Coordinates of C-alpha atoms in Angstrom, one line a residue:
X1 CA -62.8 -43.5 -114.9
X2 CA -62.6 -41.0 -112.0
X3 CA -62.4 -37.2 -112.4
X4 CA -58.7 -36.6 -112.2
X5 CA -56.8 -33.6 -110.8
X6 CA -55.8 -32.8 -114.4
X7 CA -59.4 -32.7 -115.5
X8 CA -60.4 -30.5 -112.6
X9 CA -57.6 -28.0 -113.2
X10 CA -58.3 -28.0 -117.0
X11 CA -62.0 -27.2 -116.3
X12 CA -61.0 -24.4 -113.9
X13 CA -58.9 -22.6 -116.5
X14 CA -61.0 -20.1 -118.5
X15 CA -58.2 -18.8 -120.8
X16 CA -58.9 -19.3 -124.5
X17 CA -56.6 -21.8 -126.2
X18 CA -54.5 -20.8 -129.1
X19 CA -52.3 -23.9 -129.4
X20 CA -52.4 -27.6 -128.3
X21 CA -49.3 -29.8 -128.3
X22 CA -50.3 -33.5 -128.4
X23 CA -48.1 -36.5 -127.9
X24 CA -48.8 -39.3 -130.3
X25 CA -48.2 -42.8 -128.8
X26 CA -50.6 -43.5 -125.9
X27 CA -52.2 -40.0 -126.3
X28 CA -53.7 -39.8 -129.8
X29 CA -53.0 -43.4 -130.5
X30 CA -53.7 -46.5 -128.3
X31 CA -50.8 -48.8 -129.1
X32 CA -51.9 -52.4 -129.7
X33 CA -49.9 -55.6 -129.6
X34 CA -49.2 -57.0 -133.0
X35 CA -49.0 -60.8 -132.6
X36 CA -47.0 -61.5 -135.8
X37 CA -44.3 -59.1 -134.6
X38 CA -44.5 -59.9 -130.9
X39 CA -44.3 -56.2 -130.3
X40 CA -46.5 -53.1 -129.8
X41 CA -47.2 -50.8 -132.7
X42 CA -45.6 -47.6 -131.3
X43 CA -44.3 -44.9 -133.7
X44 CA -40.6 -45.6 -133.0
X45 CA -41.0 -49.1 -134.6
X46 CA -40.8 -47.8 -138.2
X47 CA -40.8 -51.1 -140.1
X48 CA -43.6 -52.6 -138.0
X49 CA -45.8 -49.5 -138.1
X50 CA -45.3 -49.0 -141.8
X51 CA -46.3 -52.6 -142.5
X52 CA -49.7 -52.4 -140.6
X53 CA -52.9 -52.9 -142.5
X54 CA -55.5 -50.2 -142.6
X55 CA -57.6 -52.2 -140.0
X56 CA -54.5 -52.6 -137.7
X57 CA -53.9 -48.8 -137.9
X58 CA -57.5 -48.1 -137.0
X59 CA -57.2 -50.5 -134.1
X60 CA -54.0 -48.7 -133.0
X61 CA -56.2 -45.6 -132.6
X62 CA -58.8 -47.5 -130.5
X63 CA -61.1 -48.3 -133.4
X64 CA -63.3 -46.3 -135.7
X65 CA -65.6 -44.9 -132.9
X66 CA -62.6 -43.5 -131.1
X67 CA -61.2 -42.0 -134.3
X68 CA -64.5 -40.3 -134.7
X69 CA -64.3 -38.9 -131.2
X70 CA -60.8 -37.6 -132.0
X71 CA -62.0 -36.1 -135.3
X72 CA -64.8 -34.2 -133.5
X73 CA -62.4 -32.8 -130.9
X74 CA -59.8 -31.8 -133.6
X75 CA -62.6 -30.2 -135.8
X76 CA -63.8 -28.2 -132.8
X77 CA -60.3 -27.0 -132.0
X78 CA -59.6 -26.0 -135.6
X79 CA -63.0 -24.2 -135.9
X80 CA -61.8 -22.1 -133.0
X81 CA -58.5 -21.4 -134.8
X82 CA -56.4 -23.4 -132.3
X83 CA -53.1 -24.4 -133.8
X84 CA -52.5 -28.1 -133.4
X85 CA -49.0 -29.7 -133.1
X86 CA -47.7 -33.2 -132.4
X87 CA -44.4 -33.6 -130.5
X88 CA -43.5 -37.3 -130.1
X89 CA -40.6 -39.6 -129.6
X90 CA -41.9 -41.7 -132.4
X91 CA -40.8 -41.1 -136.0
X92 CA -42.4 -38.4 -138.1
X93 CA -43.0 -40.6 -141.1
X94 CA -45.0 -43.2 -139.0
X95 CA -47.1 -40.5 -137.3
X96 CA -48.0 -38.9 -140.6
X97 CA -48.8 -42.2 -142.3
X98 CA -51.0 -43.3 -139.4
X99 CA -52.8 -39.9 -139.2
X100 CA -53.5 -39.9 -142.9
X101 CA -54.7 -43.5 -143.0
X102 CA -57.4 -42.8 -140.3
X103 CA -58.3 -39.4 -141.8
X104 CA -56.8 -37.2 -139.1
X105 CA -53.9 -35.9 -141.1
X106 CA -55.7 -32.8 -142.3
X107 CA -55.6 -31.4 -138.7
X108 CA -51.9 -31.5 -138.4
X109 CA -49.9 -29.7 -141.2
X110 CA -46.6 -31.4 -141.9
X111 CA -44.6 -28.5 -140.4
X112 CA -46.4 -29.0 -137.0
X113 CA -45.4 -32.7 -136.6
X114 CA -42.2 -33.2 -134.7
X115 CA -40.9 -36.7 -134.2
X116 CA -37.7 -37.9 -132.7
X117 CA -36.0 -37.6 -136.1
X118 CA -36.9 -33.9 -136.5
X119 CA -34.0 -31.4 -136.2
X120 CA -36.0 -29.2 -133.8
X121 CA -36.6 -32.0 -131.3
X122 CA -33.0 -33.2 -131.6
X123 CA -31.7 -29.7 -131.0
X124 CA -33.5 -29.6 -127.5
X125 CA -32.3 -33.0 -126.5
X126 CA -35.7 -34.6 -127.1
X127 CA -37.2 -32.5 -124.3
X128 CA -40.7 -31.8 -125.4
X129 CA -41.1 -28.8 -123.0
X130 CA -38.1 -27.0 -124.5
X131 CA -39.5 -27.5 -128.0
X132 CA -42.9 -26.2 -126.9
X133 CA -41.2 -23.2 -125.4
X134 CA -39.4 -22.6 -128.7
X135 CA -42.5 -23.1 -130.8
X136 CA -44.5 -20.7 -128.7
X137 CA -41.8 -18.1 -129.2
X138 CA -41.4 -18.8 -133.0
X139 CA -45.1 -18.6 -133.6
X140 CA -45.8 -15.6 -131.3
X141 CA -48.2 -17.7 -129.2
X142 CA -48.9 -17.0 -125.6
X143 CA -48.0 -19.6 -123.0
X144 CA -51.3 -18.8 -121.2
X145 CA -53.1 -20.0 -124.3
X146 CA -51.2 -23.2 -124.8
X147 CA -51.9 -26.7 -123.6
X148 CA -49.6 -29.8 -123.6
X149 CA -51.3 -33.2 -123.7
X150 CA -49.1 -36.2 -123.0
X151 CA -49.2 -39.5 -121.1
X152 CA -45.6 -39.3 -119.9
X153 CA -45.2 -38.1 -116.3
X154 CA -41.6 -37.0 -117.0
X155 CA -42.5 -34.8 -120.0
X156 CA -45.4 -33.3 -118.1
X157 CA -43.3 -32.7 -115.0
X158 CA -40.6 -30.9 -116.9
X159 CA -43.2 -28.7 -118.7
X160 CA -44.7 -27.8 -115.3
X161 CA -41.3 -27.2 -113.7
X162 CA -40.2 -24.9 -116.6
X163 CA -43.7 -23.2 -116.4
X164 CA -44.0 -23.5 -120.2
X165 CA -47.8 -23.9 -120.4
X166 CA -50.8 -25.7 -118.9
X167 CA -50.5 -29.5 -119.1
X168 CA -53.0 -32.3 -119.3
X169 CA -51.7 -35.8 -118.4
X170 CA -53.4 -38.7 -120.1
X171 CA -54.0 -41.3 -117.4
X172 CA -54.3 -44.5 -119.4
X173 CA -53.3 -45.8 -122.8
X174 CA -54.6 -43.0 -125.0
X175 CA -57.0 -40.3 -124.4
X176 CA -60.2 -41.8 -122.9
X177 CA -63.7 -40.8 -123.8
X178 CA -63.9 -38.8 -120.5
X179 CA -60.6 -37.1 -121.3
X180 CA -61.6 -36.2 -124.8
X181 CA -64.9 -34.7 -123.3
X182 CA -62.8 -32.8 -120.7
X183 CA -60.8 -31.2 -123.5
X184 CA -64.1 -30.4 -125.3
X185 CA -65.5 -28.8 -122.2
X186 CA -62.4 -26.6 -122.0
X187 CA -63.2 -25.3 -125.4
X188 CA -66.8 -24.4 -124.3
X189 CA -65.7 -22.8 -121.1
X190 CA -63.1 -20.6 -122.8
X191 CA -65.4 -18.9 -125.2

């Protein structure tokens, strides 16, 4: 993987993070095709995602090694008192179930997970940037200390256009090892 513009701009920022807003599908998770359903396991497919085995859920995160990489990143963020949120067009119940199944649920309190079914995300027309803006205000968090991590160009573009906070666009299907390291490097550079 090449060093992307997003990675370079992230490394250049030296402000301390106070909040990170993650997307779920194709950011934290790595949606996999489920042959028996002839569909991908993305969090807006409630029945399919709730029927996955533990092994299938781990595979939907890229396997046990990738889950460990995510856990290490999230632990480091929490150790630095960074508030972690998820804003996703998937359903909240699915996201919580998958996070808890792989042992990542402890990093995201229930009141910081916003799926398409949440009142807060519906109130802003499912525009993640608008919800981030509201959450920053509601939690008295500085925009300069916030980071939005998503694979969707349209959500990233709106966040940048509205100047809500720094953005990091995931370039593939889920945060890669290099992208996870880039986020860790941001933590080291901001201390």
